Amino acid sequence: MAMAMVQALAVASPARATTAGGESEVVSVPPSLPPATLTGDLANDTVYFIERRRIRHHRYSLRLRQKASITERLQTVADARLRFDAALYPHGSAPGAELPRGVRRDEMAEGEFRELYADWLGDLVRAKIGLQRLDWFETLTTVNSGLVTPLDLRHGGFGDADELIVPQVAVAANHVVPFGSGSLGAWEWVVARPESHRLAAGANGYATSAEDLASLDAREEPLNIKDAEFGWRWLASVGSLELTGLAYHGHERLPRVHLETMVSATGAVSDVVEGERIHPRVNTYAGFMTYAADAWVARGSLVVQPSRERDSMAVRSPFGAPVGSAAAADGDDEAARASLIRVGAGFDYVDSKHLKAYSEAFYTRHDYRGRATGMTDGDPEDHDHDDEMVYDLRLVNESYQGLKITLDGAWYAPRRAAFIGPEIEKTWSGAWRAGFGARFLRSYDDSSPLAPLKDASHVWASLAWSFDAATVLLPGSARAKGDEDTGTGAKKSLKKKKKKKRSQ
Amino acid sequence: MFRLIGLAVLTTIAGVSSPLLAKGKPDAAAILEKAEDLRNPSVTYKSQVTLVDEKKGKTSTQTFETIIKGRDKALVKFLTPEADRGTQVLFVDVDMWIKVPSSVKATRIAPKQKLAGNAAYGDVARLNFVGNYTARIDREESLDGVGAWVLELKAMPDRPVTYDLVEYWVAKAGSKPLKAEYKTASGKTVRVATFGAYEKVLGIDRPTEMRLVDSLKKNHVTTITFKGSVATDAPDLLFQKQNLGRD
């Protein structure tokens, strides 16, 4: 398919012919297909778990991305990725050979489209239809994104948004109108086939919570087309101030577990006989503020989920009718709900390549309410709450051409946990990129957000080669020969000019 | 005899000053406006931009496509090298954002931030002097045999400019931009730019090359070439941060 696309690209692009005088001129070629670009990345990344002393990943990936301009306003984008993790190969000496079969089946070899959509840009409206990655939160990390956007959490949630955000089939439209000295914008989107967070298929070395969910004898009700989601986002910008509002009618991205047990004639409660993992509906409302002053940017956010369904367990009599509800693992009954409110503030300094600093802090309050087991009607509701704080900091230095040094850090309170992640990335020859870094995790409380990942501290290294797929796959194509204003063509053109100047 | 000398002096003075008296003192803002209109047309247009950086005998090349709408909107798309392809930079009035392919969102950067070599992002986006600097005529000078006004440009407060002070040579005939010295707020020259390679672009002779030389390291030269400029239709939506990343 890639070869066919590239050949079509070669036919469609304008060609250049060299005249007897050595000058190049544009030769008209009747276009049979719209102009398109096909670019690619070939990469390897290796992850070594420090405390477990083993290689966890040795992945090879190939990514191809095609953009075609059907008309001046209409484009199509196709982005596909193939990935193979040699560390999971079921060979005796492979470091991941002893991981559960389900994990190896899920993670060893993957092939998927990351994006596949049509993009139309009008004077007032832009619309994207198809498989795409959506993220509506203006935050440094994906801490807020995960409330609305499905994420790939199989490997601890590490990585950039490009890797973490799970694509969904959606129709998204945005439009902007001038308003006084500023502008008003609005987005609407319908997610036709929503996705949930992607969790590990078993104990894959990163966390225990995923394996707990996976090992429960509970069938999962996946989200599908009947569970379409809707969102609206508004933006008002005046000068350097930007205000955004968001309302999203979606689903819980992590599954909620509903279990049923049986009570015998003697009153003994049996083991779980039936269970299901579902993704209940949840509404999310959010507001963001950004103010930029020269090299400083201040950010604020408020996210509210007023009512969320929680895990539950019901007990049934031998005759089928429920006799009441028993406490689930977290001590709540079937009617229990929760609400979430999260307040965030951020401050960025982006003046120069020598130092860019990004920081943000979030306070999250979970409110639990509902009747505890055994209480009769009329008793006051139980009420409890949970508070969390997280502080994030990112420092970036790009003083030297082609070298980027980044330091990420996070601190969680009151259940103390810390994360620190230094990394260095070097690019050279315009196409090669090498990086290495580490992620150190510490949890000082068994119930902290990082507790499940306490054994997952690791170092990593990566090497990637970016290429123009049309040039690589079809070196003789018109696109590869022509267009002296780009890349190596420009370099050769400059050398020719210099040679001509010297001879004069 | 003194009467004759006096008459000669008066005639000379009248002869020298009459063109100025006849035309009036030129308006610095009008000169700047004309010069910038040549350098950066007010129509919406796109250009293929090549940046060649030569330093200590080594050369590196980057190419971009730039779409410029009016004097306050510019979209720069990185074409080569391959590692940078897909990166886009957006200028809207005082704000500037960059989006790299691996990121879903755009991040804010400062226009004075260096892009490559001696060039800042603002140079590739052809950030305009008009609306960002106040101008006054400092002196007249002959530059390579061409008579020129030397304008002193001072950055307006809160404008996203790359340099605080600019000394700008504009040819008297035709208001062609010739040279600019970019300075810090203290007046120290940081870079010197020369504008050349005049060609017919959008119906008028315009400079298609900008050569930047580091004042301290004279062997560090960055050449920015603008080619293939064509008028284009670019909706305002293209210059929205949320739509960065669309080709």
PDB file of N, CA, C and O in Angstrom, chain A residues 39 67 73 75 119 121-126 135 137 162 165 174 176 187 235 242 292 297 350-351 353 356 430 466-468 485-487 494 498, chain B residues 50 52 54 61 63 80-83 85 94-95 101-102 104-105 108 110 112-116 232-233 235 237-238 240-243 245-247:
ATOM      1  N   THR A  39       5.817  10.629   4.879  1.00  0.00           N
ATOM      2  CA  THR A  39       7.011  10.681   5.724  1.00  0.00           C
ATOM      3  C   THR A  39       6.998   9.486   6.666  1.00  0.00           C
ATOM      4  O   THR A  39       5.955   8.865   6.896  1.00  0.00           O
ATOM      5  N   LYS A  67      -0.092  12.704   4.069  1.00  0.00           N
ATOM      6  CA  LYS A  67      -1.052  13.806   3.999  1.00  0.00           C
ATOM      7  C   LYS A  67      -1.271  14.094   2.531  1.00  0.00           C
ATOM      8  O   LYS A  67      -0.308  14.314   1.798  1.00  0.00           O
ATOM      9  N   ARG A  73      -8.741  23.179   0.152  1.00  0.00           N
ATOM     10  CA  ARG A  73      -9.322  23.206   1.490  1.00  0.00           C
ATOM     11  C   ARG A  73      -9.474  21.816   2.118  1.00  0.00           C
ATOM     12  O   ARG A  73      -9.702  21.706   3.306  1.00  0.00           O
ATOM     13  N   GLN A  75      -8.106  18.008   2.996  1.00  0.00           N
ATOM     14  CA  GLN A  75      -6.939  17.134   3.119  1.00  0.00           C
ATOM     15  C   GLN A  75      -7.371  15.807   3.711  1.00  0.00           C
ATOM     16  O   GLN A  75      -8.382  15.730   4.403  1.00  0.00           O
ATOM     17  N   ASP A 119      -9.963  16.265   6.558  1.00  0.00           N
ATOM     18  CA  ASP A 119      -9.851  17.558   7.231  1.00  0.00           C
ATOM     19  C   ASP A 119     -10.237  18.652   6.248  1.00  0.00           C
ATOM     20  O   ASP A 119      -9.573  18.842   5.233  1.00  0.00           O
ATOM     21  N   LEU A 121     -11.040  22.685   5.701  1.00  0.00           N
ATOM     22  CA  LEU A 121     -10.850  24.008   6.291  1.00  0.00           C
ATOM     23  C   LEU A 121     -11.593  25.032   5.464  1.00  0.00           C
ATOM     24  O   LEU A 121     -11.241  25.291   4.315  1.00  0.00           O
ATOM     25  N   GLY A 122     -12.660  25.606   6.028  1.00  0.00           N
ATOM     26  CA  GLY A 122     -13.409  26.635   5.337  1.00  0.00           C
ATOM     27  C   GLY A 122     -13.026  28.001   5.856  1.00  0.00           C
ATOM     28  O   GLY A 122     -12.113  28.142   6.664  1.00  0.00           O
ATOM     29  N   ASP A 123     -13.754  29.003   5.427  1.00  0.00           N
ATOM     30  CA  ASP A 123     -13.471  30.357   5.911  1.00  0.00           C
ATOM     31  C   ASP A 123     -13.841  30.516   7.375  1.00  0.00           C
ATOM     32  O   ASP A 123     -13.182  31.228   8.127  1.00  0.00           O
ATOM     33  N   LEU A 124     -14.893  29.823   7.771  1.00  0.00           N
ATOM     34  CA  LEU A 124     -15.352  30.001   9.147  1.00  0.00           C
ATOM     35  C   LEU A 124     -15.366  28.717   9.959  1.00  0.00           C
ATOM     36  O   LEU A 124     -15.465  28.760  11.177  1.00  0.00           O
ATOM     37  N   VAL A 125     -15.315  27.583   9.280  1.00  0.00           N
ATOM     38  CA  VAL A 125     -15.427  26.312   9.990  1.00  0.00           C
ATOM     39  C   VAL A 125     -14.331  25.357   9.529  1.00  0.00           C
ATOM     40  O   VAL A 125     -14.004  25.287   8.345  1.00  0.00           O
ATOM     41  N   ARG A 126     -13.767  24.634  10.515  1.00  0.00           N
ATOM     42  CA  ARG A 126     -12.869  23.543  10.176  1.00  0.00           C
ATOM     43  C   ARG A 126     -13.491  22.260  10.721  1.00  0.00           C
ATOM     44  O   ARG A 126     -13.957  22.227  11.859  1.00  0.00           O
ATOM     45  N   ASP A 135      -7.661  16.056  22.399  1.00  0.00           N
ATOM     46  CA  ASP A 135      -7.267  16.420  23.758  1.00  0.00           C
ATOM     47  C   ASP A 135      -7.637  17.867  23.971  1.00  0.00           C
ATOM     48  O   ASP A 135      -7.170  18.740  23.240  1.00  0.00           O
ATOM     49  N   PHE A 137      -7.500  19.628  26.999  1.00  0.00           N
ATOM     50  CA  PHE A 137      -7.033  20.233  28.243  1.00  0.00           C
ATOM     51  C   PHE A 137      -5.690  20.919  28.041  1.00  0.00           C
ATOM     52  O   PHE A 137      -4.783  20.368  27.446  1.00  0.00           O
ATOM     53  N   ASP A 162       1.470  12.192  22.254  1.00  0.00           N
ATOM     54  CA  ASP A 162       1.351  11.488  20.984  1.00  0.00           C
ATOM     55  C   ASP A 162       1.265   9.986  21.187  1.00  0.00           C
ATOM     56  O   ASP A 162       0.533   9.285  20.508  1.00  0.00           O
ATOM     57  N   ILE A 165      -2.294   9.225  23.995  1.00  0.00           N
ATOM     58  CA  ILE A 165      -3.698   9.453  23.666  1.00  0.00           C
ATOM     59  C   ILE A 165      -4.171   8.388  22.684  1.00  0.00           C
ATOM     60  O   ILE A 165      -3.574   8.172  21.622  1.00  0.00           O
ATOM     61  N   ASN A 174     -14.611  23.123  14.401  1.00  0.00           N
ATOM     62  CA  ASN A 174     -14.367  24.342  15.165  1.00  0.00           C
ATOM     63  C   ASN A 174     -14.525  25.564  14.280  1.00  0.00           C
ATOM     64  O   ASN A 174     -14.296  25.512  13.076  1.00  0.00           O
ATOM     65  N   VAL A 176     -14.394  30.123  14.379  1.00  0.00           N
ATOM     66  CA  VAL A 176     -13.966  31.304  15.111  1.00  0.00           C
ATOM     67  C   VAL A 176     -14.598  32.522  14.468  1.00  0.00           C
ATOM     68  O   VAL A 176     -14.660  32.610  13.241  1.00  0.00           O
ATOM     69  N   TRP A 187     -15.993  24.811  19.606  1.00  0.00           N
ATOM     70  CA  TRP A 187     -15.757  23.487  19.044  1.00  0.00           C
ATOM     71  C   TRP A 187     -16.921  22.606  19.453  1.00  0.00           C
ATOM     72  O   TRP A 187     -17.413  22.682  20.587  1.00  0.00           O
ATOM     73  N   LEU A 235     -14.090  29.308  23.403  1.00  0.00           N
ATOM     74  CA  LEU A 235     -12.860  30.056  23.631  1.00  0.00           C
ATOM     75  C   LEU A 235     -13.126  31.519  23.380  1.00  0.00           C
ATOM     76  O   LEU A 235     -13.709  31.878  22.358  1.00  0.00           O
ATOM     77  N   GLU A 242      -6.921  34.532  27.554  1.00  0.00           N
ATOM     78  CA  GLU A 242      -7.693  33.519  26.855  1.00  0.00           C
ATOM     79  C   GLU A 242      -8.532  32.771  27.885  1.00  0.00           C
ATOM     80  O   GLU A 242      -8.007  32.287  28.890  1.00  0.00           O
ATOM     81  N   ALA A 292      -0.792  35.653  28.999  1.00  0.00           N
ATOM     82  CA  ALA A 292       0.619  35.709  28.617  1.00  0.00           C
ATOM     83  C   ALA A 292       1.127  37.137  28.708  1.00  0.00           C
ATOM     84  O   ALA A 292       0.453  38.067  28.258  1.00  0.00           O
ATOM     85  N   VAL A 297       3.772  33.080  31.282  1.00  0.00           N
ATOM     86  CA  VAL A 297       2.405  32.656  31.018  1.00  0.00           C
ATOM     87  C   VAL A 297       1.826  32.138  32.326  1.00  0.00           C
ATOM     88  O   VAL A 297       2.432  31.297  32.990  1.00  0.00           O
ATOM     89  N   VAL A 350       9.075  31.170  29.279  1.00  0.00           N
ATOM     90  CA  VAL A 350       9.450  30.628  27.966  1.00  0.00           C
ATOM     91  C   VAL A 350      10.312  31.601  27.191  1.00  0.00           C
ATOM     92  O   VAL A 350      10.203  31.711  25.975  1.00  0.00           O
ATOM     93  N   ASP A 351      11.204  32.313  27.863  1.00  0.00           N
ATOM     94  CA  ASP A 351      11.903  33.413  27.208  1.00  0.00           C
ATOM     95  C   ASP A 351      12.914  32.980  26.158  1.00  0.00           C
ATOM     96  O   ASP A 351      12.990  33.542  25.089  1.00  0.00           O
ATOM     97  N   LYS A 353      16.002  29.881  24.650  1.00  0.00           N
ATOM     98  CA  LYS A 353      16.372  28.476  24.524  1.00  0.00           C
ATOM     99  C   LYS A 353      17.171  28.003  25.736  1.00  0.00           C
ATOM    100  O   LYS A 353      17.266  26.809  25.987  1.00  0.00           O
ATOM    101  N   LYS A 356      13.585  27.091  29.643  1.00  0.00           N
ATOM    102  CA  LYS A 356      12.129  27.214  29.625  1.00  0.00           C
ATOM    103  C   LYS A 356      11.638  26.405  30.820  1.00  0.00           C
ATOM    104  O   LYS A 356      12.064  25.267  31.010  1.00  0.00           O
ATOM    105  N   GLY A 430      20.041  16.152  10.429  1.00  0.00           N
ATOM    106  CA  GLY A 430      18.687  16.496  10.031  1.00  0.00           C
ATOM    107  C   GLY A 430      17.699  15.360  10.092  1.00  0.00           C
ATOM    108  O   GLY A 430      16.502  15.569   9.916  1.00  0.00           O
ATOM    109  N   SER A 466      14.244   9.695  10.818  1.00  0.00           N
ATOM    110  CA  SER A 466      13.095  10.249  10.110  1.00  0.00           C
ATOM    111  C   SER A 466      13.432  10.341   8.642  1.00  0.00           C
ATOM    112  O   SER A 466      14.550  10.730   8.285  1.00  0.00           O
ATOM    113  N   PHE A 467      12.505  10.016   7.800  1.00  0.00           N
ATOM    114  CA  PHE A 467      12.815  10.030   6.369  1.00  0.00           C
ATOM    115  C   PHE A 467      11.603  10.454   5.568  1.00  0.00           C
ATOM    116  O   PHE A 467      10.458  10.344   6.000  1.00  0.00           O
ATOM    117  N   ASP A 468      11.907  10.947   4.384  1.00  0.00           N
ATOM    118  CA  ASP A 468      10.874  11.241   3.405  1.00  0.00           C
ATOM    119  C   ASP A 468      10.626   9.926   2.691  1.00  0.00           C
ATOM    120  O   ASP A 468      11.459   9.476   1.918  1.00  0.00           O
ATOM    121  N   ASP A 485      14.358  23.626  -4.121  1.00  0.00           N
ATOM    122  CA  ASP A 485      14.330  24.517  -2.969  1.00  0.00           C
ATOM    123  C   ASP A 485      14.257  23.777  -1.672  1.00  0.00           C
ATOM    124  O   ASP A 485      14.168  24.381  -0.630  1.00  0.00           O
ATOM    125  N   THR A 486      14.234  22.445  -1.678  1.00  0.00           N
ATOM    126  CA  THR A 486      14.069  21.746  -0.417  1.00  0.00           C
ATOM    127  C   THR A 486      15.271  20.871  -0.129  1.00  0.00           C
ATOM    128  O   THR A 486      15.859  20.272  -1.016  1.00  0.00           O
ATOM    129  N   GLY A 487      15.613  20.754   1.110  1.00  0.00           N
ATOM    130  CA  GLY A 487      16.563  19.797   1.664  1.00  0.00           C
ATOM    131  C   GLY A 487      17.878  19.729   0.929  1.00  0.00           C
ATOM    132  O   GLY A 487      18.525  20.725   0.619  1.00  0.00           O
ATOM    133  N   LEU A 494      23.006  25.607  -3.607  1.00  0.00           N
ATOM    134  CA  LEU A 494      23.873  26.637  -3.040  1.00  0.00           C
ATOM    135  C   LEU A 494      25.306  26.386  -3.458  1.00  0.00           C
ATOM    136  O   LEU A 494      26.049  27.300  -3.796  1.00  0.00           O
ATOM    137  N   LYS A 498      27.825  28.845  -5.528  1.00  0.00           N
ATOM    138  CA  LYS A 498      29.146  29.264  -5.022  1.00  0.00           C
ATOM    139  C   LYS A 498      30.200  28.954  -6.065  1.00  0.00           C
ATOM    140  O   LYS A 498      31.094  29.764  -6.321  1.00  0.00           O
TER     141      LYS A 498
ATOM    142  N   THR B  50      14.312  29.333   2.418  1.00  0.00           N
ATOM    143  CA  THR B  50      15.494  28.499   2.660  1.00  0.00           C
ATOM    144  C   THR B  50      16.428  29.250   3.593  1.00  0.00           C
ATOM    145  O   THR B  50      16.728  30.421   3.367  1.00  0.00           O
ATOM    146  N   VAL B  52      20.162  29.050   5.145  1.00  0.00           N
ATOM    147  CA  VAL B  52      21.460  28.391   5.068  1.00  0.00           C
ATOM    148  C   VAL B  52      22.376  29.045   6.092  1.00  0.00           C
ATOM    149  O   VAL B  52      22.608  30.261   6.045  1.00  0.00           O
ATOM    150  N   GLU B  54      26.080  29.246   7.721  1.00  0.00           N
ATOM    151  CA  GLU B  54      27.489  28.891   7.514  1.00  0.00           C
ATOM    152  C   GLU B  54      28.306  29.363   8.711  1.00  0.00           C
ATOM    153  O   GLU B  54      28.302  30.554   9.036  1.00  0.00           O
ATOM    154  N   THR B  61      21.314  23.489   6.347  1.00  0.00           N
ATOM    155  CA  THR B  61      20.218  24.070   5.559  1.00  0.00           C
ATOM    156  C   THR B  61      18.881  23.641   6.136  1.00  0.00           C
ATOM    157  O   THR B  61      18.698  22.475   6.506  1.00  0.00           O
ATOM    158  N   THR B  63      14.543  24.282   5.350  1.00  0.00           N
ATOM    159  CA  THR B  63      13.566  24.895   4.450  1.00  0.00           C
ATOM    160  C   THR B  63      12.207  24.957   5.138  1.00  0.00           C
ATOM    161  O   THR B  63      11.876  24.120   5.987  1.00  0.00           O
ATOM    162  N   THR B  80      12.228  20.783   5.788  1.00  0.00           N
ATOM    163  CA  THR B  80      13.433  19.962   5.972  1.00  0.00           C
ATOM    164  C   THR B  80      14.303  20.630   7.034  1.00  0.00           C
ATOM    165  O   THR B  80      14.232  21.838   7.203  1.00  0.00           O
ATOM    166  N   PRO B  81      15.168  19.897   7.729  1.00  0.00           N
ATOM    167  CA  PRO B  81      15.445  18.480   7.580  1.00  0.00           C
ATOM    168  C   PRO B  81      14.283  17.603   8.028  1.00  0.00           C
ATOM    169  O   PRO B  81      13.340  18.086   8.656  1.00  0.00           O
ATOM    170  N   GLU B  82      14.391  16.322   7.732  1.00  0.00           N
ATOM    171  CA  GLU B  82      13.274  15.419   7.971  1.00  0.00           C
ATOM    172  C   GLU B  82      12.886  15.362   9.438  1.00  0.00           C
ATOM    173  O   GLU B  82      11.710  15.181   9.763  1.00  0.00           O
ATOM    174  N   ALA B  83      13.866  15.483  10.327  1.00  0.00           N
ATOM    175  CA  ALA B  83      13.569  15.399  11.755  1.00  0.00           C
ATOM    176  C   ALA B  83      12.644  16.532  12.199  1.00  0.00           C
ATOM    177  O   ALA B  83      11.935  16.407  13.190  1.00  0.00           O
ATOM    178  N   ARG B  85      10.404  18.024  10.043  1.00  0.00           N
ATOM    179  CA  ARG B  85       9.205  18.120   9.184  1.00  0.00           C
ATOM    180  C   ARG B  85       7.950  17.917  10.014  1.00  0.00           C
ATOM    181  O   ARG B  85       7.869  17.009  10.826  1.00  0.00           O
ATOM    182  N   VAL B  94       0.884  39.547  19.070  1.00  0.00           N
ATOM    183  CA  VAL B  94       1.971  39.492  20.054  1.00  0.00           C
ATOM    184  C   VAL B  94       2.288  38.070  20.490  1.00  0.00           C
ATOM    185  O   VAL B  94       3.190  37.853  21.294  1.00  0.00           O
ATOM    186  N   ASP B  95       1.564  37.089  19.993  1.00  0.00           N
ATOM    187  CA  ASP B  95       1.719  35.725  20.490  1.00  0.00           C
ATOM    188  C   ASP B  95       2.387  34.822  19.464  1.00  0.00           C
ATOM    189  O   ASP B  95       2.249  35.022  18.258  1.00  0.00           O
ATOM    190  N   PRO B 101       5.284  17.580  15.805  1.00  0.00           N
ATOM    191  CA  PRO B 101       4.397  16.465  15.462  1.00  0.00           C
ATOM    192  C   PRO B 101       4.107  15.527  16.638  1.00  0.00           C
ATOM    193  O   PRO B 101       3.019  14.976  16.726  1.00  0.00           O
ATOM    194  N   SER B 102       5.081  15.369  17.551  1.00  0.00           N
ATOM    195  CA  SER B 102       4.866  14.416  18.644  1.00  0.00           C
ATOM    196  C   SER B 102       3.942  14.969  19.714  1.00  0.00           C
ATOM    197  O   SER B 102       3.542  14.251  20.619  1.00  0.00           O
ATOM    198  N   VAL B 104       0.331  16.895  20.889  1.00  0.00           N
ATOM    199  CA  VAL B 104      -1.029  17.146  20.417  1.00  0.00           C
ATOM    200  C   VAL B 104      -1.357  18.635  20.513  1.00  0.00           C
ATOM    201  O   VAL B 104      -2.204  19.144  19.802  1.00  0.00           O
ATOM    202  N   LYS B 105      -0.643  19.323  21.412  1.00  0.00           N
ATOM    203  CA  LYS B 105      -0.965  20.740  21.640  1.00  0.00           C
ATOM    204  C   LYS B 105       0.216  21.634  21.287  1.00  0.00           C
ATOM    205  O   LYS B 105       1.357  21.210  21.257  1.00  0.00           O
ATOM    206  N   ARG B 108       3.745  27.774  23.829  1.00  0.00           N
ATOM    207  CA  ARG B 108       4.108  29.170  23.573  1.00  0.00           C
ATOM    208  C   ARG B 108       5.627  29.341  23.576  1.00  0.00           C
ATOM    209  O   ARG B 108       6.332  28.724  24.383  1.00  0.00           O
ATOM    210  N   ALA B 110       8.902  32.535  22.630  1.00  0.00           N
ATOM    211  CA  ALA B 110       9.140  33.973  22.465  1.00  0.00           C
ATOM    212  C   ALA B 110       9.693  34.246  21.066  1.00  0.00           C
ATOM    213  O   ALA B 110      10.556  33.499  20.599  1.00  0.00           O
ATOM    214  N   LYS B 112      11.793  36.313  19.940  1.00  0.00           N
ATOM    215  CA  LYS B 112      13.222  36.595  19.860  1.00  0.00           C
ATOM    216  C   LYS B 112      14.052  35.326  19.982  1.00  0.00           C
ATOM    217  O   LYS B 112      15.257  35.339  19.800  1.00  0.00           O
ATOM    218  N   GLN B 113      13.388  34.226  20.262  1.00  0.00           N
ATOM    219  CA  GLN B 113      14.112  32.965  20.407  1.00  0.00           C
ATOM    220  C   GLN B 113      14.763  32.592  19.082  1.00  0.00           C
ATOM    221  O   GLN B 113      14.180  32.744  18.015  1.00  0.00           O
ATOM    222  N   LYS B 114      16.005  32.092  19.172  1.00  0.00           N
ATOM    223  CA  LYS B 114      16.734  31.769  17.955  1.00  0.00           C
ATOM    224  C   LYS B 114      16.143  30.540  17.298  1.00  0.00           C
ATOM    225  O   LYS B 114      15.835  29.546  17.947  1.00  0.00           O
ATOM    226  N   LEU B 115      16.030  30.615  15.983  1.00  0.00           N
ATOM    227  CA  LEU B 115      15.558  29.483  15.199  1.00  0.00           C
ATOM    228  C   LEU B 115      16.746  28.647  14.772  1.00  0.00           C
ATOM    229  O   LEU B 115      16.838  27.456  15.080  1.00  0.00           O
ATOM    230  N   ALA B 116      17.656  29.268  14.050  1.00  0.00           N
ATOM    231  CA  ALA B 116      18.858  28.576  13.598  1.00  0.00           C
ATOM    232  C   ALA B 116      19.892  29.623  13.243  1.00  0.00           C
ATOM    233  O   ALA B 116      19.549  30.652  12.647  1.00  0.00           O
ATOM    234  N   THR B 232      -2.136  33.965  -2.039  1.00  0.00           N
ATOM    235  CA  THR B 232      -2.896  32.775  -1.687  1.00  0.00           C
ATOM    236  C   THR B 232      -4.093  33.151  -0.836  1.00  0.00           C
ATOM    237  O   THR B 232      -4.189  34.259  -0.303  1.00  0.00           O
ATOM    238  N   ASP B 233      -4.988  32.229  -0.760  1.00  0.00           N
ATOM    239  CA  ASP B 233      -6.176  32.428   0.056  1.00  0.00           C
ATOM    240  C   ASP B 233      -5.982  31.638   1.343  1.00  0.00           C
ATOM    241  O   ASP B 233      -5.827  30.419   1.322  1.00  0.00           O
ATOM    242  N   PRO B 235      -7.679  31.251   5.102  1.00  0.00           N
ATOM    243  CA  PRO B 235      -8.715  31.696   6.040  1.00  0.00           C
ATOM    244  C   PRO B 235      -8.136  31.978   7.422  1.00  0.00           C
ATOM    245  O   PRO B 235      -7.095  31.433   7.795  1.00  0.00           O
ATOM    246  N   LEU B 237      -9.003  30.884  10.136  1.00  0.00           N
ATOM    247  CA  LEU B 237      -8.939  29.665  10.946  1.00  0.00           C
ATOM    248  C   LEU B 237      -7.552  29.030  10.890  1.00  0.00           C
ATOM    249  O   LEU B 237      -7.141  28.343  11.820  1.00  0.00           O
ATOM    250  N   LEU B 238      -6.851  29.252   9.806  1.00  0.00           N
ATOM    251  CA  LEU B 238      -5.517  28.656   9.670  1.00  0.00           C
ATOM    252  C   LEU B 238      -4.556  29.254  10.692  1.00  0.00           C
ATOM    253  O   LEU B 238      -3.556  28.635  11.054  1.00  0.00           O
ATOM    254  N   GLN B 240      -5.108  29.950  13.818  1.00  0.00           N
ATOM    255  CA  GLN B 240      -5.571  29.686  15.179  1.00  0.00           C
ATOM    256  C   GLN B 240      -4.645  28.654  15.803  1.00  0.00           C
ATOM    257  O   GLN B 240      -4.284  27.657  15.163  1.00  0.00           O
ATOM    258  N   LYS B 241      -4.309  28.861  17.046  1.00  0.00           N
ATOM    259  CA  LYS B 241      -3.421  27.941  17.760  1.00  0.00           C
ATOM    260  C   LYS B 241      -3.971  26.516  17.724  1.00  0.00           C
ATOM    261  O   LYS B 241      -3.219  25.554  17.571  1.00  0.00           O
ATOM    262  N   GLN B 242      -5.281  26.389  17.845  1.00  0.00           N
ATOM    263  CA  GLN B 242      -5.878  25.062  17.910  1.00  0.00           C
ATOM    264  C   GLN B 242      -5.803  24.326  16.573  1.00  0.00           C
ATOM    265  O   GLN B 242      -6.002  23.124  16.519  1.00  0.00           O
ATOM    266  N   ASN B 243      -5.552  25.067  15.494  1.00  0.00           N
ATOM    267  CA  ASN B 243      -5.471  24.425  14.191  1.00  0.00           C
ATOM    268  C   ASN B 243      -4.040  24.260  13.711  1.00  0.00           C
ATOM    269  O   ASN B 243      -3.805  23.913  12.547  1.00  0.00           O
ATOM    270  N   GLY B 245      -0.705  22.492  13.003  1.00  0.00           N
ATOM    271  CA  GLY B 245      -0.447  21.089  12.687  1.00  0.00           C
ATOM    272  C   GLY B 245      -1.135  20.686  11.402  1.00  0.00           C
ATOM    273  O   GLY B 245      -0.808  19.661  10.808  1.00  0.00           O
ATOM    274  N   ARG B 246      -2.054  21.529  10.921  1.00  0.00           N
ATOM    275  CA  ARG B 246      -2.717  21.235   9.670  1.00  0.00           C
ATOM    276  C   ARG B 246      -1.853  21.795   8.546  1.00  0.00           C
ATOM    277  O   ARG B 246      -1.467  22.964   8.577  1.00  0.00           O
ATOM    278  N   ASP B 247      -1.595  20.990   7.542  1.00  0.00           N
ATOM    279  CA  ASP B 247      -0.771  21.482   6.417  1.00  0.00           C
ATOM    280  C   ASP B 247      -1.545  22.467   5.548  1.00  0.00           C
ATOM    281  O   ASP B 247      -2.738  22.353   5.411  1.00  0.00           O
TER     282      ASP B 247
END
